[in-house]
Amino acid sequence: MKIITVGTGYVGLVHAAVCSEYGHEVHAYDIDREKIDAFSSGLSEPIEKFVNEPGLVNIIRETLGKSLHFSDDLEAIIEGTDAIFMCLPTPSNIDGSTNLTFYDAAAESIAEVLAKRKDKRRLVLVNKSTVPIGTARHLEGIMKSHGVENFGVASNPEFLAEGTAVADARRPDRVVVGCDCEEDFTILRRVYSQFVHHVRIKYIQTTPETAEAIKYVANTMLLTYISFWNGVGAKIGENMPNVNIDDLRLGVTSDDRISTWGSFVSNGAGGSCFGKDISSLIYQLRRVNVSTKMLEASFEVNEHQKVYLIDRAITEADFKFNNKTVAVLGLAFKKHTNDMRDASSIKVIESLLGKGVAAIHAYDPLANETAADVFDPSKNALFEKIKYFDSAKEAITGSQALFVSSDCEEFRGFSRTIEDTVSPPYLVMDGRRMIPDYNELVSKSFTYLAVGSMVMRPD
Ligand SMILES: NC(=O)c1ccc[n+]([C@@H]2O[C@H](COP(=O)([O-])OP(=O)(O)OC[C@H]3O[C@@H](n4cnc5c(N)ncnc54)[C@H](O)[C@@H]3O)[C@@H](O)[C@H]2O)c1
């Protein structure tokens, strides 16, 4: 099949790469020339600057110029295309609704090009972006208004998780395809022929609107589950003496009906999708007069969770942040990615700066550079106080407190590095419960404060 992916971000680039690996002729299109040049180079550094996913560079190197091509000229690649995958950003507006500006702009330019195509074979426009229920229909309207002929619209939401994007795209749990007619289902079954009769992958064919709804309900459910553990489990551990949150979690999740995933309490879930998707679903449901209390609670618990350890440090550990140097370890929203979108560290750092810290020593194995773009001093002079380091040890040197804000493996069992580098009085704030041997630290007069437990301080 000849496929075009529109947008070469996490979703578009990974989809293009994996489809090219399966032997389709793939053209990855983007308006960002810098990205097209970086991906066309086949070199790790420029590619990973934009999308850093394990295994991705290898696929690009193997298929580049054979089954995978990059372009910023849609007209030049359009003829003979079977499917166009829309992989565009769909961020939130301030009121929670979905901002379709990028999506609509891309749809308009595709429509203009399609209206002029010579080859009139059936073509499907497929939404991979997470878009409000009804957007496939909206896309159909844009195409029709330009006089595009012989096309169908489909919804095929993407479920990959950053950090494991390539593995997820190669072996998804399910492929959800929403189309209006058998002709379009057939085109997409050809695109996904390796998944259609797979023993473990569910291939689900439904209406475009149901497919759109599946994506929102799935992400909202995942965030609600995380918020349940943070809003209930963690709070029991923090407020009821002698409750061990790790044992609580194990005891509860030993029930096959209850997932282990999401039960690890934390300083909130970040990333480009959860917050915006739950906000969008709240907005969409309010418009049809459906109560959104439960979804609002999930969202609020998650936002509160990002910074409340800092408030607990003041009230429970009597820590004064004013003029202190605090190390923040783990800047990206999770391990194995350099994506800073909606990362908990952003709220953590802003809160610390608001409390008058003298300096922030920041470290992430992959995201120092993307973090520096987020904390651009030209946007906020306080960001001058942030310095970036090449290792956790260097970052904590000279600090009086540290905050672990992501689940990078290297922070696990990190107590020896802390003991060897800084001296008490010292406050360790553990937003991910990454330091299982915290007793060692406390026995050496460090104060340990983690999500899910009462503060532990030297006698
Ligand atoms: N990132 C994830 O983990 C993930 C997972 C599942 C679903 N999604 C959804 O997929 C969609 C894309 O997410 P992403 O993270 O890949 O976004 P992204 O911001 O990483 O990439 C979007 C790309 O679109 C390009 N673009 C913008 N306007 C364009 C235009 N007019 N024409 C062509 N290209 C254009 C941008 O240059 C960018 O490269 C979103 O709706 C998101 O919610 C994301």
XYZ file of N, CA and C and ligand atoms in Angstrom, residues 5-14 29-33 35 39 50-51 53 71 74 86-91 98 100-110 128-131 157-163 165 215-216 219 271-274 276-277 333-334 339 341, ligand 1:
239
model
N 1.927 9.641 5.995
C 1.630 10.072 7.367
C 1.810 11.593 7.393
N 0.832 12.278 7.927
C 0.889 13.746 7.990
C 1.209 14.134 9.426
N 2.408 14.712 9.611
C 2.893 14.993 10.968
C 3.900 13.917 11.347
N 5.122 14.351 11.639
C 6.161 13.371 11.997
C 6.576 13.550 13.456
N 5.593 13.569 14.354
C 5.894 13.602 15.789
C 6.020 12.185 16.301
N 5.743 11.995 17.582
C 5.876 10.661 18.195
C 5.000 9.646 17.472
N 3.770 10.044 17.173
C 2.826 9.113 16.561
C 3.135 8.926 15.076
N 3.252 10.043 14.342
C 3.428 9.957 12.892
C 4.730 9.290 12.497
N 5.809 9.647 13.162
C 7.111 9.086 12.774
C 7.173 7.596 13.092
N 6.685 7.231 14.262
C 6.729 5.813 14.647
C 5.813 4.999 13.728
N 5.210 13.002 5.869
C 5.135 14.409 5.456
C 4.994 15.310 6.683
N 5.709 16.430 6.655
C 5.596 17.418 7.741
C 5.878 18.792 7.161
N 5.303 19.832 7.767
C 5.613 21.182 7.283
C 6.915 21.708 7.888
N 7.432 20.998 8.887
C 8.640 21.461 9.573
C 9.875 20.935 8.829
N 10.508 21.816 8.072
C 11.652 21.426 7.231
C 12.810 20.876 8.075
N 12.666 19.160 10.761
C 12.400 17.754 11.107
C 12.640 16.852 9.900
N 15.255 13.752 9.950
C 14.866 12.341 9.762
C 15.488 11.770 8.484
N 14.342 15.158 18.146
C 12.895 15.363 18.013
C 12.081 14.220 18.601
N 12.456 12.998 18.254
C 11.700 11.853 18.778
C 12.713 10.817 19.253
N 12.996 7.475 20.794
C 12.297 6.238 21.153
C 13.194 5.041 20.864
N 9.209 14.013 3.321
C 8.947 15.108 2.378
C 8.192 16.243 3.056
N 3.645 17.926 -0.297
C 2.531 16.975 -0.374
C 2.140 16.666 -1.817
N -3.590 11.004 9.593
C -3.486 12.336 10.195
C -2.879 12.170 11.597
N -1.650 12.644 11.764
C -0.936 12.462 13.053
C -0.528 13.837 13.568
N -1.515 14.684 13.724
C -1.248 16.091 14.039
C -1.476 16.389 15.506
N -0.837 17.454 16.017
C -1.056 17.803 17.423
C -2.491 18.265 17.648
N -3.067 17.867 18.773
C -4.422 18.309 19.129
C -4.399 18.773 20.592
N -3.697 19.883 20.858
C -3.553 20.334 22.256
C -4.872 20.856 22.824
N -10.685 20.824 22.601
C -9.527 20.463 21.771
C -9.260 21.539 20.736
N -8.177 22.436 17.382
C -8.052 21.730 16.092
C -7.370 22.592 15.022
N -6.676 23.635 15.464
C -6.060 24.544 14.480
C -5.069 23.817 13.567
N -4.172 23.015 14.175
C -3.151 22.312 13.365
C -3.838 21.297 12.456
N -4.804 20.620 13.063
C -5.521 19.562 12.345
C -6.262 20.154 11.145
N -6.993 21.228 11.390
C -7.784 21.823 10.309
C -6.884 22.384 9.213
N -5.775 23.010 9.631
C -4.869 23.581 8.617
C -4.334 22.463 7.722
N -3.967 21.341 8.342
C -3.448 20.210 7.550
C -4.555 19.665 6.646
N -5.767 19.527 7.209
C -6.881 18.974 6.422
C -7.169 19.859 5.205
N -7.130 21.164 5.417
C -7.386 22.089 4.299
C -6.333 21.908 3.214
N -5.045 21.845 3.620
C -4.032 21.736 2.555
C -4.079 20.373 1.869
N -4.443 19.321 2.615
C -4.590 18.002 1.976
C -5.741 18.055 0.967
N -5.401 9.444 13.153
C -4.643 8.779 14.218
C -4.521 9.727 15.400
N -4.599 11.011 15.108
C -4.626 11.993 16.194
C -5.809 11.689 17.094
N -5.693 12.059 18.364
C -6.835 11.937 19.279
C -7.705 13.169 19.072
N -8.890 12.947 18.538
C -9.744 14.077 18.166
C -11.153 13.872 18.706
N -7.518 5.347 16.226
C -6.746 5.993 17.289
C -5.469 5.236 17.636
N -4.511 6.012 18.098
C -3.207 5.430 18.437
C -3.135 5.214 19.945
N -2.642 4.030 20.352
C -2.560 3.722 21.787
C -1.127 3.591 22.288
N -0.142 3.922 21.440
C 1.244 3.715 21.890
C 1.556 4.580 23.109
N 2.512 4.101 23.903
C 2.981 4.895 25.044
C 4.397 5.340 24.736
N 4.719 6.586 25.053
C 6.087 7.053 24.815
C 7.053 6.242 25.672
N 8.236 6.027 25.131
C 9.230 5.201 25.836
C 9.195 3.765 25.325
N 7.240 3.210 22.334
C 6.394 3.478 21.157
C 6.603 2.458 20.041
N -10.825 5.896 22.290
C -9.553 6.506 22.695
C -9.736 7.393 23.937
N -10.787 8.203 23.938
C -10.998 9.094 25.092
C -11.329 8.303 26.352
N -8.068 6.564 27.721
C -7.119 7.440 28.423
C -7.702 7.973 29.724
N 2.788 13.978 30.659
C 2.746 13.516 29.274
C 1.750 14.320 28.469
N 1.840 14.126 27.158
C 1.086 15.000 26.267
C -0.386 14.629 26.182
N -0.796 13.486 26.732
C -2.155 13.006 26.425
C -3.154 13.012 27.578
N -2.782 12.467 28.752
C -3.797 12.244 29.793
C -4.569 13.518 30.140
N -4.827 16.453 28.630
C -5.608 17.090 27.556
C -6.799 16.220 27.157
N -6.631 14.907 27.198
C -7.740 14.052 26.751
C -8.879 14.037 27.769
N 8.491 13.525 31.502
C 7.311 13.063 32.242
C 7.452 11.623 32.697
N 8.393 10.890 32.074
C 8.710 9.553 32.579
C 10.050 9.113 32.002
N 10.543 13.790 26.331
C 9.334 14.601 26.148
C 8.975 15.303 27.458
N 6.336 17.422 27.694
C 4.963 17.942 27.675
C 4.211 17.520 28.937
N 2.564 11.241 21.992
C 1.845 10.199 22.363
O 2.264 9.407 23.230
C 0.512 9.921 21.744
C -0.079 8.658 21.922
C -1.315 8.409 21.339
C -1.973 9.409 20.637
N -1.394 10.636 20.508
C -2.116 11.657 19.718
O -1.530 11.735 18.426
C -1.525 13.091 17.961
C -0.106 13.512 17.611
O 0.663 13.481 18.796
P 2.259 13.600 18.764
O 2.722 13.409 20.159
O 2.802 12.733 17.689
O 2.408 15.142 18.325
P 3.738 15.933 18.001
O 3.499 17.321 18.442
O 4.919 15.188 18.526
O 3.853 15.900 16.401
C 2.972 16.539 15.536
C 3.655 16.854 14.206
O 2.726 17.474 13.323
C 3.413 18.419 12.544
N 2.481 19.376 11.933
C 1.839 20.423 12.525
N 1.052 21.047 11.598
C 1.187 20.367 10.441
C 0.615 20.512 9.139
N -0.262 21.480 8.847
N 0.990 19.639 8.178
C 1.876 18.652 8.439
N 2.448 18.452 9.651
C 2.106 19.311 10.635
C 4.377 19.058 13.536
O 5.446 19.704 12.853
C 4.833 17.820 14.331
O 5.974 17.229 13.747
C -2.197 13.909 19.052
O -3.563 14.005 18.775
C -2.007 13.065 20.293
O -3.001 13.275 21.260
C -0.163 10.907 21.019
